[in-house]
A tleap script that builds the chain and sets N, CA, C and O, in Angstrom:
source leaprc.protein.ff14SB
mol = sequence {
  NILE THR SER THR ASP LEU PRO ALA ASN ALA
  ALA TYR LEU ILE GLY ILE GLU MET ASN ILE
  LEU ASN VAL HIE VAL ASN ARG SER PRO ILE
  GLY GLY LYS VAL ILE LEU CYS ARG CYS THR
  LYS GLY LYS PHE MET SER LEU ARG LYS PRO
  GLU SER GLU ALA ALA ASN GLU ARG VAL THR
  THR VAL ILE GLY ASN GLY ALA PHE GLU ILE
  GLY ILE VAL GLN ILE SER SER ARG LEU VAL
  ARG LYS ILE VAL SER TYR ILE GLN GLU GLY
  ASP SER LEU ALA ILE GLY GLN ARG LEU GLY
  ALA ILE VAL PHE GLY SER GLN VAL ASP VAL
  VAL MET PRO ALA LEU LEU GLY LEU ARG ILE
  GLU VAL LYS ALA GLY ASP GLU VAL LYS ALA
  GLY ILE SER VAL MET ALA ARG CTYR
}
set mol.1.N position { 114.765 -104.646 233.317 }
set mol.1.CA position { 113.412 -104.318 232.764 }
set mol.1.C position { 113.534 -102.839 232.341 }
set mol.1.O position { 114.598 -102.243 232.511 }
set mol.2.N position { 112.396 -102.207 231.759 }
set mol.2.CA position { 112.580 -101.125 230.712 }
set mol.2.C position { 112.244 -100.237 232.164 }
set mol.2.O position { 111.581 -100.811 233.028 }
set mol.3.N position { 112.807 -98.565 232.449 }
set mol.3.CA position { 112.522 -97.730 233.297 }
set mol.3.C position { 112.178 -98.174 235.161 }
set mol.3.O position { 111.562 -97.527 236.008 }
set mol.4.N position { 112.663 -99.111 235.231 }
set mol.4.CA position { 113.013 -98.798 236.641 }
set mol.4.C position { 113.750 -99.482 237.355 }
set mol.4.O position { 114.003 -100.475 236.672 }
set mol.5.N position { 114.176 -99.555 238.164 }
set mol.5.CA position { 115.993 -99.366 239.580 }
set mol.5.C position { 115.745 -100.645 239.727 }
set mol.5.O position { 114.778 -100.890 240.449 }
set mol.6.N position { 116.551 -101.943 239.077 }
set mol.6.CA position { 116.826 -102.872 240.067 }
set mol.6.C position { 117.884 -103.202 240.073 }
set mol.6.O position { 118.896 -103.041 239.392 }
set mol.7.N position { 117.442 -103.942 241.331 }
set mol.7.CA position { 119.306 -103.871 241.415 }
set mol.7.C position { 120.834 -104.034 240.192 }
set mol.7.O position { 120.911 -104.977 239.405 }
set mol.8.N position { 121.649 -103.191 240.262 }
set mol.8.CA position { 123.069 -103.129 239.031 }
set mol.8.C position { 123.456 -104.968 239.575 }
set mol.8.O position { 124.053 -105.248 238.535 }
set mol.9.N position { 123.518 -106.167 240.325 }
set mol.9.CA position { 123.738 -106.828 240.148 }
set mol.9.C position { 123.195 -107.996 240.029 }
set mol.9.O position { 123.494 -109.024 240.637 }
set mol.10.N position { 121.741 -107.706 238.601 }
set mol.10.CA position { 120.654 -108.307 238.808 }
set mol.10.C position { 120.871 -109.882 238.118 }
set mol.10.O position { 121.690 -109.943 237.201 }
set mol.11.N position { 120.142 -111.199 238.541 }
set mol.11.CA position { 120.381 -112.117 237.503 }
set mol.11.C position { 119.607 -113.320 236.922 }
set mol.11.O position { 119.501 -113.674 235.748 }
set mol.12.N position { 119.105 -113.845 238.025 }
set mol.12.CA position { 117.492 -114.001 238.004 }
set mol.12.C position { 116.656 -112.798 237.962 }
set mol.12.O position { 116.736 -111.656 238.415 }
set mol.13.N position { 115.473 -113.752 236.954 }
set mol.13.CA position { 114.424 -113.215 236.646 }
set mol.13.C position { 112.936 -113.957 237.225 }
set mol.13.O position { 112.558 -114.443 236.159 }
set mol.14.N position { 111.793 -114.371 238.313 }
set mol.14.CA position { 111.302 -115.185 238.290 }
set mol.14.C position { 110.271 -114.866 238.018 }
set mol.14.O position { 109.707 -114.191 238.879 }
set mol.15.N position { 109.503 -115.153 236.756 }
set mol.15.CA position { 107.749 -114.290 236.313 }
set mol.15.C position { 106.777 -114.719 236.810 }
set mol.15.O position { 106.316 -115.427 235.914 }
set mol.16.N position { 106.046 -114.795 237.738 }
set mol.16.CA position { 104.599 -115.561 238.700 }
set mol.16.C position { 103.520 -114.644 238.155 }
set mol.16.O position { 103.295 -113.445 238.322 }
set mol.17.N position { 102.891 -115.654 237.406 }
set mol.17.CA position { 102.205 -115.293 237.092 }
set mol.17.C position { 100.147 -115.419 237.217 }
set mol.17.O position { 99.681 -116.446 236.725 }
set mol.18.N position { 99.437 -114.713 237.650 }
set mol.18.CA position { 98.294 -114.938 238.941 }
set mol.18.C position { 96.829 -114.858 237.800 }
set mol.18.O position { 96.688 -113.862 237.089 }
set mol.19.N position { 96.292 -115.476 237.775 }
set mol.19.CA position { 95.029 -115.002 236.987 }
set mol.19.C position { 94.119 -114.947 238.638 }
set mol.19.O position { 94.420 -114.883 239.830 }
set mol.20.N position { 92.670 -115.029 237.661 }
set mol.20.CA position { 91.225 -114.317 238.235 }
set mol.20.C position { 91.061 -115.180 239.324 }
set mol.20.O position { 90.433 -114.605 240.212 }
set mol.21.N position { 91.471 -116.700 239.714 }
set mol.21.CA position { 91.058 -117.230 240.662 }
set mol.21.C position { 91.818 -117.557 241.313 }
set mol.21.O position { 91.678 -118.629 241.903 }
set mol.22.N position { 93.422 -116.456 241.564 }
set mol.22.CA position { 94.251 -116.302 242.189 }
set mol.22.C position { 94.633 -115.517 244.097 }
set mol.22.O position { 93.495 -115.745 244.507 }
set mol.23.N position { 95.088 -115.092 244.894 }
set mol.23.CA position { 95.294 -115.365 245.455 }
set mol.23.C position { 95.836 -113.486 245.203 }
set mol.23.O position { 96.975 -113.481 244.737 }
set mol.24.N position { 95.313 -112.110 245.395 }
set mol.24.CA position { 96.664 -111.503 244.706 }
set mol.24.C position { 97.201 -110.561 245.800 }
set mol.24.O position { 97.444 -109.392 245.501 }
set mol.25.N position { 97.347 -110.893 246.720 }
set mol.25.CA position { 98.648 -110.500 248.073 }
set mol.25.C position { 99.751 -111.107 247.444 }
set mol.25.O position { 99.857 -112.224 246.939 }
set mol.26.N position { 100.755 -109.955 247.590 }
set mol.26.CA position { 102.180 -110.410 247.226 }
set mol.26.C position { 102.945 -110.283 248.349 }
set mol.26.O position { 102.927 -109.256 249.027 }
set mol.27.N position { 103.759 -111.441 248.659 }
set mol.27.CA position { 104.395 -111.052 250.431 }
set mol.27.C position { 106.056 -110.870 249.449 }
set mol.27.O position { 106.437 -111.267 248.348 }
set mol.28.N position { 106.789 -109.911 250.773 }
set mol.28.CA position { 107.952 -109.592 251.083 }
set mol.28.C position { 109.101 -111.841 251.207 }
set mol.28.O position { 109.097 -112.803 251.974 }
set mol.29.N position { 110.109 -111.247 249.284 }
set mol.29.CA position { 110.845 -112.477 249.790 }
set mol.29.C position { 111.557 -112.635 250.494 }
set mol.29.O position { 111.565 -113.814 250.848 }
set mol.30.N position { 112.711 -111.666 251.275 }
set mol.30.CA position { 112.984 -111.775 251.915 }
set mol.30.C position { 112.628 -110.953 252.825 }
set mol.30.O position { 111.582 -110.332 252.636 }
set mol.31.N position { 113.883 -110.579 254.840 }
set mol.31.CA position { 113.653 -109.364 254.962 }
set mol.31.C position { 115.006 -108.556 254.871 }
set mol.31.O position { 116.183 -108.914 254.835 }
set mol.32.N position { 114.023 -106.629 254.835 }
set mol.32.CA position { 115.053 -106.069 254.428 }
set mol.32.C position { 114.672 -105.243 254.937 }
set mol.32.O position { 113.666 -105.474 255.609 }
set mol.33.N position { 115.439 -103.211 254.943 }
set mol.33.CA position { 115.351 -102.505 254.969 }
set mol.33.C position { 114.005 -102.308 252.412 }
set mol.33.O position { 114.288 -102.490 251.227 }
set mol.34.N position { 113.267 -102.045 252.921 }
set mol.34.CA position { 112.341 -101.460 251.093 }
set mol.34.C position { 113.399 -99.232 250.843 }
set mol.34.O position { 113.187 -98.074 251.201 }
set mol.35.N position { 114.312 -99.936 250.123 }
set mol.35.CA position { 114.850 -99.183 248.820 }
set mol.35.C position { 114.912 -98.055 248.555 }
set mol.35.O position { 115.540 -97.015 248.752 }
set mol.36.N position { 113.510 -98.810 247.680 }
set mol.36.CA position { 113.064 -98.172 246.591 }
set mol.36.C position { 111.317 -98.871 246.097 }
set mol.36.O position { 111.007 -100.030 245.821 }
set mol.37.N position { 110.616 -97.834 246.138 }
set mol.37.CA position { 109.209 -98.485 246.350 }
set mol.37.C position { 108.880 -97.092 245.265 }
set mol.37.O position { 109.144 -95.911 245.490 }
set mol.38.N position { 108.142 -97.760 243.901 }
set mol.38.CA position { 107.960 -96.772 242.905 }
set mol.38.C position { 107.109 -97.098 241.954 }
set mol.38.O position { 107.443 -98.144 241.398 }
set mol.39.N position { 105.843 -96.475 241.414 }
set mol.39.CA position { 105.067 -96.005 240.497 }
set mol.39.C position { 106.012 -95.882 239.384 }
set mol.39.O position { 107.114 -95.358 239.224 }
set mol.40.N position { 104.824 -96.843 238.365 }
set mol.40.CA position { 105.432 -96.483 237.188 }
set mol.40.C position { 104.030 -96.172 236.667 }
set mol.40.O position { 103.038 -96.751 237.110 }
set mol.41.N position { 103.977 -95.221 235.691 }
set mol.41.CA position { 103.002 -94.725 234.492 }
set mol.41.C position { 103.056 -95.618 233.344 }
set mol.41.O position { 104.178 -95.875 232.908 }
set mol.42.N position { 102.015 -96.149 232.765 }
set mol.42.CA position { 102.518 -96.809 231.644 }
set mol.42.C position { 101.079 -98.042 230.736 }
set mol.42.O position { 100.323 -98.407 231.636 }
set mol.43.N position { 100.728 -98.520 229.655 }
set mol.43.CA position { 99.781 -99.296 229.690 }
set mol.43.C position { 98.974 -100.170 230.123 }
set mol.43.O position { 99.362 -100.622 231.201 }
set mol.44.N position { 98.143 -100.556 229.810 }
set mol.44.CA position { 97.430 -101.596 230.755 }
set mol.44.C position { 97.294 -102.443 229.421 }
set mol.44.O position { 96.117 -102.576 229.086 }
set mol.45.N position { 98.185 -103.030 228.607 }
set mol.45.CA position { 98.153 -103.803 227.508 }
set mol.45.C position { 97.925 -105.808 227.975 }
set mol.45.O position { 97.606 -106.123 229.121 }
set mol.46.N position { 98.016 -106.230 227.540 }
set mol.46.CA position { 97.379 -107.848 227.605 }
set mol.46.C position { 99.456 -108.217 227.925 }
set mol.46.O position { 100.530 -108.009 227.359 }
set mol.47.N position { 98.723 -109.085 229.644 }
set mol.47.CA position { 100.462 -109.771 229.624 }
set mol.47.C position { 100.935 -110.334 228.217 }
set mol.47.O position { 102.009 -110.114 227.657 }
set mol.48.N position { 99.903 -111.094 227.794 }
set mol.48.CA position { 100.109 -112.192 226.279 }
set mol.48.C position { 101.356 -111.484 225.140 }
set mol.48.O position { 101.889 -112.160 224.260 }
set mol.49.N position { 101.621 -110.197 225.354 }
set mol.49.CA position { 101.937 -109.420 224.474 }
set mol.49.C position { 103.328 -109.699 225.146 }
set mol.49.O position { 103.434 -109.665 226.372 }
set mol.50.N position { 104.530 -110.011 224.222 }
set mol.50.CA position { 105.682 -110.141 224.770 }
set mol.50.C position { 105.918 -108.192 225.621 }
set mol.50.O position { 105.833 -107.995 226.833 }
set mol.51.N position { 106.172 -107.189 224.673 }
set mol.51.CA position { 106.268 -105.797 224.649 }
set mol.51.C position { 105.329 -105.499 226.170 }
set mol.51.O position { 105.078 -104.322 226.427 }
set mol.52.N position { 104.947 -106.343 226.921 }
set mol.52.CA position { 103.046 -105.838 228.155 }
set mol.52.C position { 104.676 -105.865 229.562 }
set mol.52.O position { 104.566 -105.114 230.531 }
set mol.53.N position { 105.424 -106.383 229.489 }
set mol.53.CA position { 106.707 -106.432 230.684 }
set mol.53.C position { 107.101 -104.826 231.215 }
set mol.53.O position { 107.174 -104.348 232.347 }
set mol.54.N position { 107.319 -104.228 229.826 }
set mol.54.CA position { 108.336 -102.781 229.337 }
set mol.54.C position { 106.725 -101.913 229.802 }
set mol.54.O position { 106.149 -101.752 230.879 }
set mol.55.N position { 106.514 -101.626 228.812 }
set mol.55.CA position { 104.844 -101.179 228.449 }
set mol.55.C position { 104.163 -100.975 229.235 }
set mol.55.O position { 103.553 -99.906 229.215 }
set mol.56.N position { 103.956 -101.918 230.294 }
set mol.56.CA position { 101.922 -101.561 231.419 }
set mol.56.C position { 103.347 -100.944 232.822 }
set mol.56.O position { 104.469 -100.778 233.300 }
set mol.57.N position { 101.878 -100.884 232.742 }
set mol.57.CA position { 101.674 -99.579 234.604 }
set mol.57.C position { 102.659 -101.007 235.254 }
set mol.57.O position { 102.362 -102.155 234.924 }
set mol.58.N position { 103.639 -100.754 236.041 }
set mol.58.CA position { 103.802 -101.337 237.636 }
set mol.58.C position { 104.232 -100.387 238.872 }
set mol.58.O position { 104.199 -99.162 238.995 }
set mol.59.N position { 104.765 -101.710 239.981 }
set mol.59.CA position { 104.983 -100.874 241.421 }
set mol.59.C position { 106.650 -101.522 241.356 }
set mol.59.O position { 106.936 -102.687 241.080 }
set mol.60.N position { 107.496 -100.552 241.650 }
set mol.60.CA position { 108.631 -101.632 241.472 }
set mol.60.C position { 109.131 -101.307 243.017 }
set mol.60.O position { 109.109 -100.247 243.642 }
set mol.61.N position { 109.470 -102.275 243.293 }
set mol.61.CA position { 110.043 -102.198 244.644 }
set mol.61.C position { 111.947 -102.793 244.384 }
set mol.61.O position { 112.486 -103.426 243.475 }
set mol.62.N position { 112.567 -102.080 245.930 }
set mol.62.CA position { 113.911 -103.071 245.239 }
set mol.62.C position { 113.933 -103.039 247.326 }
set mol.62.O position { 113.577 -101.986 247.854 }
set mol.63.N position { 114.371 -104.263 248.261 }
set mol.63.CA position { 114.235 -104.964 249.266 }
set mol.63.C position { 116.048 -105.198 249.150 }
set mol.63.O position { 116.468 -105.859 248.200 }
set mol.64.N position { 116.799 -104.754 249.923 }
set mol.64.CA position { 118.043 -105.034 250.878 }
set mol.64.C position { 117.706 -104.997 252.259 }
set mol.64.O position { 116.743 -104.551 252.883 }
set mol.65.N position { 119.216 -105.843 252.707 }
set mol.65.CA position { 118.686 -106.992 253.987 }
set mol.65.C position { 120.827 -106.601 253.876 }
set mol.65.O position { 121.504 -107.408 254.513 }
set mol.66.N position { 121.816 -105.175 252.924 }
set mol.66.CA position { 122.953 -105.663 253.894 }
set mol.66.C position { 124.245 -106.349 253.351 }
set mol.66.O position { 125.454 -106.194 253.524 }
set mol.67.N position { 123.131 -107.501 252.327 }
set mol.67.CA position { 124.119 -108.746 251.272 }
set mol.67.C position { 123.658 -108.398 250.648 }
set mol.67.O position { 123.817 -107.177 250.617 }
set mol.68.N position { 122.835 -108.857 249.735 }
set mol.68.CA position { 121.920 -108.216 248.921 }
set mol.68.C position { 120.774 -107.558 248.350 }
set mol.68.O position { 119.900 -107.659 249.210 }
set mol.69.N position { 120.234 -106.834 247.190 }
set mol.69.CA position { 120.037 -106.500 247.147 }
set mol.69.C position { 118.563 -106.996 246.040 }
set mol.69.O position { 119.006 -107.307 244.935 }
set mol.70.N position { 116.699 -107.152 246.115 }
set mol.70.CA position { 116.202 -108.055 245.831 }
set mol.70.C position { 114.956 -107.243 244.858 }
set mol.70.O position { 114.255 -106.493 245.538 }
set mol.71.N position { 114.667 -107.291 243.648 }
set mol.71.CA position { 113.424 -106.472 243.013 }
set mol.71.C position { 111.969 -107.225 242.959 }
set mol.71.O position { 111.793 -108.280 242.349 }
set mol.72.N position { 110.875 -106.473 243.744 }
set mol.72.CA position { 110.153 -106.706 242.869 }
set mol.72.C position { 109.011 -106.121 242.339 }
set mol.72.O position { 108.409 -105.145 242.787 }
set mol.73.N position { 108.671 -106.995 241.038 }
set mol.73.CA position { 107.641 -105.804 239.868 }
set mol.73.C position { 106.740 -106.227 239.607 }
set mol.73.O position { 106.655 -107.155 238.802 }
set mol.74.N position { 105.482 -105.548 240.361 }
set mol.74.CA position { 103.914 -106.587 240.977 }
set mol.74.C position { 103.609 -105.336 239.502 }
set mol.74.O position { 103.800 -104.120 239.541 }
set mol.75.N position { 103.056 -106.228 238.231 }
set mol.75.CA position { 102.358 -104.984 236.780 }
set mol.75.C position { 100.565 -105.967 236.286 }
set mol.75.O position { 99.871 -106.981 236.223 }
set mol.76.N position { 100.754 -104.738 236.110 }
set mol.76.CA position { 99.711 -104.941 235.929 }
set mol.76.C position { 99.040 -104.990 234.221 }
set mol.76.O position { 99.670 -104.635 233.225 }
set mol.77.N position { 98.023 -105.373 234.231 }
set mol.77.CA position { 97.113 -106.392 232.503 }
set mol.77.C position { 96.620 -105.607 231.852 }
set mol.77.O position { 96.220 -104.698 232.580 }
set mol.78.N position { 96.230 -105.278 230.002 }
set mol.78.CA position { 94.723 -105.231 230.162 }
set mol.78.C position { 93.027 -105.876 231.650 }
set mol.78.O position { 91.894 -105.394 231.659 }
set mol.79.N position { 93.403 -106.655 232.315 }
set mol.79.CA position { 91.618 -105.947 233.080 }
set mol.79.C position { 92.146 -106.021 234.623 }
set mol.79.O position { 91.592 -106.250 235.698 }
set mol.80.N position { 93.379 -105.742 234.250 }
set mol.80.CA position { 93.498 -105.149 236.074 }
set mol.80.C position { 93.970 -103.260 235.207 }
set mol.80.O position { 94.164 -102.789 234.086 }
set mol.81.N position { 93.945 -102.856 236.507 }
set mol.81.CA position { 94.159 -101.052 237.343 }
set mol.81.C position { 93.986 -100.605 238.073 }
set mol.81.O position { 93.439 -99.522 238.279 }
set mol.82.N position { 94.585 -101.623 238.934 }
set mol.82.CA position { 94.986 -101.217 240.245 }
set mol.82.C position { 95.875 -101.580 240.634 }
set mol.82.O position { 96.133 -102.624 240.035 }
set mol.83.N position { 96.979 -101.252 241.709 }
set mol.83.CA position { 98.173 -102.255 242.062 }
set mol.83.C position { 98.602 -101.429 243.496 }
set mol.83.O position { 99.152 -100.329 243.466 }
set mol.84.N position { 98.282 -102.093 244.655 }
set mol.84.CA position { 98.334 -101.863 245.682 }
set mol.84.C position { 99.405 -101.895 246.226 }
set mol.84.O position { 100.002 -102.971 246.240 }
set mol.85.N position { 100.303 -100.116 247.176 }
set mol.85.CA position { 100.797 -100.719 247.769 }
set mol.85.C position { 101.256 -100.576 249.016 }
set mol.85.O position { 101.723 -99.450 249.185 }
set mol.86.N position { 101.334 -101.550 250.340 }
set mol.86.CA position { 101.619 -101.687 251.661 }
set mol.86.C position { 102.014 -100.874 252.561 }
set mol.86.O position { 101.774 -100.577 253.731 }
set mol.87.N position { 102.953 -100.475 251.369 }
set mol.87.CA position { 104.675 -100.116 252.155 }
set mol.87.C position { 105.398 -98.961 251.460 }
set mol.87.O position { 105.154 -98.442 250.371 }
set mol.88.N position { 106.450 -98.658 252.454 }
set mol.88.CA position { 107.350 -97.117 250.710 }
set mol.88.C position { 108.328 -97.527 251.865 }
set mol.88.O position { 108.565 -98.209 252.861 }
set mol.89.N position { 108.823 -96.301 250.685 }
set mol.89.CA position { 110.584 -95.580 251.625 }
set mol.89.C position { 110.738 -95.632 252.523 }
set mol.89.O position { 110.255 -94.865 253.356 }
set mol.90.N position { 112.262 -97.546 252.984 }
set mol.90.CA position { 112.384 -96.824 254.665 }
set mol.90.C position { 112.019 -97.735 255.494 }
set mol.90.O position { 112.747 -98.085 256.422 }
set mol.91.N position { 110.529 -98.376 255.213 }
set mol.91.CA position { 109.728 -99.317 255.952 }
set mol.91.C position { 111.178 -100.805 256.391 }
set mol.91.O position { 112.068 -101.292 255.695 }
set mol.92.N position { 110.873 -100.982 257.406 }
set mol.92.CA position { 111.149 -103.007 257.229 }
set mol.92.C position { 110.548 -103.418 256.968 }
set mol.92.O position { 109.421 -102.924 257.016 }
set mol.93.N position { 110.775 -104.765 256.428 }
set mol.93.CA position { 109.909 -104.957 256.274 }
set mol.93.C position { 110.725 -107.408 256.322 }
set mol.93.O position { 111.704 -107.843 255.715 }
set mol.94.N position { 109.829 -108.151 257.181 }
set mol.94.CA position { 110.128 -109.128 257.914 }
set mol.94.C position { 109.664 -110.824 256.337 }
set mol.94.O position { 108.677 -111.137 255.671 }
set mol.95.N position { 110.301 -111.058 256.411 }
set mol.95.CA position { 110.228 -112.020 255.782 }
set mol.95.C position { 109.151 -113.232 255.379 }
set mol.95.O position { 109.084 -114.344 255.905 }
set mol.96.N position { 108.243 -112.646 254.186 }
set mol.96.CA position { 106.371 -112.835 254.190 }
set mol.96.C position { 106.088 -112.518 254.556 }
set mol.96.O position { 105.353 -113.255 255.213 }
set mol.97.N position { 105.958 -111.088 254.964 }
set mol.97.CA position { 104.521 -110.371 254.702 }
set mol.97.C position { 104.579 -109.232 253.983 }
set mol.97.O position { 105.543 -108.529 253.681 }
set mol.98.N position { 103.639 -109.152 253.789 }
set mol.98.CA position { 102.885 -107.889 253.380 }
set mol.98.C position { 102.982 -107.495 252.159 }
set mol.98.O position { 102.095 -108.309 251.901 }
set mol.99.N position { 103.258 -106.920 250.920 }
set mol.99.CA position { 103.873 -105.845 250.227 }
set mol.99.C position { 103.519 -105.209 249.633 }
set mol.99.O position { 104.128 -104.165 249.399 }
set mol.100.N position { 102.185 -105.542 248.995 }
set mol.100.CA position { 101.403 -104.900 248.193 }
set mol.100.C position { 100.331 -106.512 247.353 }
set mol.100.O position { 100.378 -107.742 247.352 }
set mol.101.N position { 99.553 -105.468 246.807 }
set mol.101.CA position { 98.590 -106.826 245.250 }
set mol.101.C position { 98.010 -106.024 244.474 }
set mol.101.O position { 97.901 -104.838 244.163 }
set mol.102.N position { 97.555 -107.406 244.187 }
set mol.102.CA position { 97.977 -106.776 242.480 }
set mol.102.C position { 96.082 -107.502 242.381 }
set mol.102.O position { 95.680 -108.640 242.621 }
set mol.103.N position { 95.223 -106.097 241.877 }
set mol.103.CA position { 93.640 -106.317 242.233 }
set mol.103.C position { 92.468 -106.926 240.322 }
set mol.103.O position { 91.846 -106.297 239.465 }
set mol.104.N position { 92.922 -109.015 240.678 }
set mol.104.CA position { 92.673 -109.246 239.299 }
set mol.104.C position { 93.069 -110.704 238.549 }
set mol.104.O position { 92.437 -111.514 237.871 }
set mol.105.N position { 94.632 -110.587 239.096 }
set mol.105.CA position { 96.110 -110.735 238.790 }
set mol.105.C position { 96.429 -110.165 238.089 }
set mol.105.O position { 96.052 -109.055 237.714 }
set mol.106.N position { 97.484 -111.046 237.640 }
set mol.106.CA position { 98.760 -109.935 236.985 }
set mol.106.C position { 99.632 -111.105 236.433 }
set mol.106.O position { 99.719 -112.177 235.835 }
set mol.107.N position { 100.498 -109.548 237.430 }
set mol.107.CA position { 102.469 -111.050 237.233 }
set mol.107.C position { 103.244 -109.697 238.335 }
set mol.107.O position { 103.459 -108.486 238.308 }
set mol.108.N position { 103.423 -110.769 239.142 }
set mol.108.CA position { 105.406 -110.043 239.698 }
set mol.108.C position { 106.419 -110.693 238.946 }
set mol.108.O position { 106.481 -111.680 238.213 }
set mol.109.N position { 107.099 -109.924 239.314 }
set mol.109.CA position { 108.216 -111.028 238.680 }
set mol.109.C position { 109.601 -110.445 240.085 }
set mol.109.O position { 110.032 -109.329 240.373 }
set mol.110.N position { 109.828 -111.502 240.500 }
set mol.110.CA position { 110.769 -111.734 241.124 }
set mol.110.C position { 112.046 -111.295 241.354 }
set mol.110.O position { 112.196 -111.743 242.490 }
set mol.111.N position { 113.260 -110.640 241.044 }
set mol.111.CA position { 114.942 -110.125 240.893 }
set mol.111.C position { 116.012 -110.396 241.593 }
set mol.111.O position { 116.441 -109.643 242.467 }
set mol.112.N position { 116.425 -111.263 241.338 }
set mol.112.CA position { 117.193 -112.081 242.316 }
set mol.112.C position { 119.046 -112.009 241.153 }
set mol.112.O position { 119.358 -112.165 239.973 }
set mol.113.N position { 119.758 -111.677 242.486 }
set mol.113.CA position { 120.998 -112.032 242.358 }
set mol.113.C position { 122.732 -113.078 241.998 }
set mol.113.O position { 123.175 -113.973 242.718 }
set mol.114.N position { 123.057 -112.804 241.324 }
set mol.114.CA position { 123.852 -113.717 241.312 }
set mol.114.C position { 124.672 -113.838 242.555 }
set mol.114.O position { 125.780 -113.318 242.687 }
set mol.115.N position { 123.825 -114.831 243.804 }
set mol.115.CA position { 124.437 -114.843 244.679 }
set mol.115.C position { 125.866 -116.026 244.563 }
set mol.115.O position { 125.398 -116.994 243.964 }
set mol.116.N position { 126.851 -116.216 244.778 }
set mol.116.CA position { 127.592 -117.802 245.430 }
set mol.116.C position { 126.796 -118.244 245.951 }
set mol.116.O position { 125.953 -117.601 246.576 }
set mol.117.N position { 126.839 -119.818 245.817 }
set mol.117.CA position { 125.697 -120.994 247.442 }
set mol.117.C position { 123.987 -120.256 246.895 }
set mol.117.O position { 123.377 -120.013 247.936 }
set mol.118.N position { 123.041 -119.830 245.540 }
set mol.118.CA position { 121.815 -119.605 245.853 }
set mol.118.C position { 121.571 -120.445 244.071 }
set mol.118.O position { 122.106 -120.454 242.962 }
set mol.119.N position { 120.380 -121.062 244.816 }
set mol.119.CA position { 119.973 -121.589 243.875 }
set mol.119.C position { 118.327 -121.678 244.224 }
set mol.119.O position { 117.486 -121.609 245.121 }
set mol.120.N position { 118.474 -121.816 243.282 }
set mol.120.CA position { 116.921 -121.468 241.901 }
set mol.120.C position { 116.188 -122.012 242.700 }
set mol.120.O position { 117.029 -122.812 243.111 }
set mol.121.N position { 114.946 -122.342 243.501 }
set mol.121.CA position { 114.245 -123.560 244.223 }
set mol.121.C position { 112.239 -123.897 242.954 }
set mol.121.O position { 111.311 -124.616 243.325 }
set mol.122.N position { 112.269 -123.390 242.119 }
set mol.122.CA position { 111.171 -122.838 241.335 }
set mol.122.C position { 111.334 -124.000 239.180 }
set mol.122.O position { 112.545 -124.192 239.069 }
set mol.123.N position { 110.978 -124.302 238.539 }
set mol.123.CA position { 110.856 -124.599 237.860 }
set mol.123.C position { 110.106 -123.695 236.792 }
set mol.123.O position { 109.717 -122.771 237.506 }
set mol.124.N position { 109.640 -123.392 235.403 }
set mol.124.CA position { 108.753 -122.700 234.493 }
set mol.124.C position { 107.551 -123.615 235.016 }
set mol.124.O position { 107.578 -124.787 235.393 }
set mol.125.N position { 106.544 -122.762 234.928 }
set mol.125.CA position { 105.167 -124.344 234.737 }
set mol.125.C position { 104.676 -124.489 236.920 }
set mol.125.O position { 103.831 -125.378 237.023 }
set mol.126.N position { 104.878 -124.124 237.764 }
set mol.126.CA position { 104.928 -124.247 239.120 }
set mol.126.C position { 104.342 -123.656 239.311 }
set mol.126.O position { 104.160 -122.632 238.652 }
set mol.127.N position { 103.632 -124.032 240.475 }
set mol.127.CA position { 102.677 -123.318 241.084 }
set mol.127.C position { 103.576 -122.152 242.577 }
set mol.127.O position { 104.459 -122.415 243.394 }
set mol.128.N position { 103.227 -121.612 242.457 }
set mol.128.CA position { 103.940 -121.170 243.828 }
set mol.128.C position { 102.360 -120.705 244.921 }
set mol.128.O position { 101.177 -120.448 244.695 }
set mol.129.N position { 103.267 -120.812 246.148 }
set mol.129.CA position { 101.778 -119.477 246.713 }
set mol.129.C position { 102.685 -119.123 247.789 }
set mol.129.O position { 103.588 -119.726 248.370 }
set mol.130.N position { 102.221 -118.067 247.871 }
set mol.130.CA position { 102.651 -116.740 248.730 }
set mol.130.C position { 102.616 -117.295 250.156 }
set mol.130.O position { 101.858 -118.050 250.765 }
set mol.131.N position { 104.012 -116.457 250.521 }
set mol.131.CA position { 104.065 -117.129 252.994 }
set mol.131.C position { 104.460 -118.534 252.360 }
set mol.131.O position { 104.962 -119.172 253.285 }
set mol.132.N position { 104.460 -119.045 251.595 }
set mol.132.CA position { 104.580 -121.163 251.193 }
set mol.132.C position { 105.739 -121.270 250.692 }
set mol.132.O position { 106.756 -121.503 251.345 }
set mol.133.N position { 105.665 -121.073 249.221 }
set mol.133.CA position { 106.461 -121.632 248.468 }
set mol.133.C position { 107.671 -120.440 249.360 }
set mol.133.O position { 107.821 -119.528 250.172 }
set mol.134.N position { 108.565 -121.826 247.938 }
set mol.134.CA position { 110.543 -121.205 248.658 }
set mol.134.C position { 110.855 -121.445 247.292 }
set mol.134.O position { 110.785 -122.492 246.648 }
set mol.135.N position { 111.371 -119.793 246.807 }
set mol.135.CA position { 111.842 -120.340 245.064 }
set mol.135.C position { 113.087 -119.873 245.225 }
set mol.135.O position { 113.619 -120.264 244.187 }
set mol.136.N position { 114.267 -119.049 246.093 }
set mol.136.CA position { 114.874 -119.682 246.258 }
set mol.136.C position { 115.541 -119.570 247.524 }
set mol.136.O position { 115.176 -119.174 248.631 }
set mol.137.N position { 116.949 -120.168 246.922 }
set mol.137.CA position { 118.190 -120.962 248.976 }
set mol.137.C position { 119.219 -119.895 248.825 }
set mol.137.O position { 119.659 -119.554 247.728 }
set mol.138.N position { 119.591 -119.373 249.972 }
set mol.138.CA position { 120.674 -118.645 250.805 }
set mol.138.C position { 121.558 -119.352 250.719 }
set mol.138.O position { 122.622 -119.081 251.275 }
savepdb mol mol.pdb
quit
């Protein structure tokens, strides 16, 4: 994704759309150290426009566990003007720990490397729940 430092070996991107009725707290998909936590200023376009993922304001977080890195991109939208980060670079996170929130919905992308034995557990249209749903197994 433009203007972000996602892991160099990124291979899978899972987009999680949140609407106004969803809980907007985002959690760490793995335990590890926060390598990057950066806010990129941008537009506030509707997420229905394909260019919004690259142009909208967002917070990019990269978490490494020594074996691999995962990227999380919290993306704002037309109605969302605030992304709150609870973490900073250098923090150690446990799996499922709260890392931030997007006020009133929007989108979160999780970027994963192509690891031998990695199995994506979600498919398009699935409803995921923070701290409960398993997106992938390794």
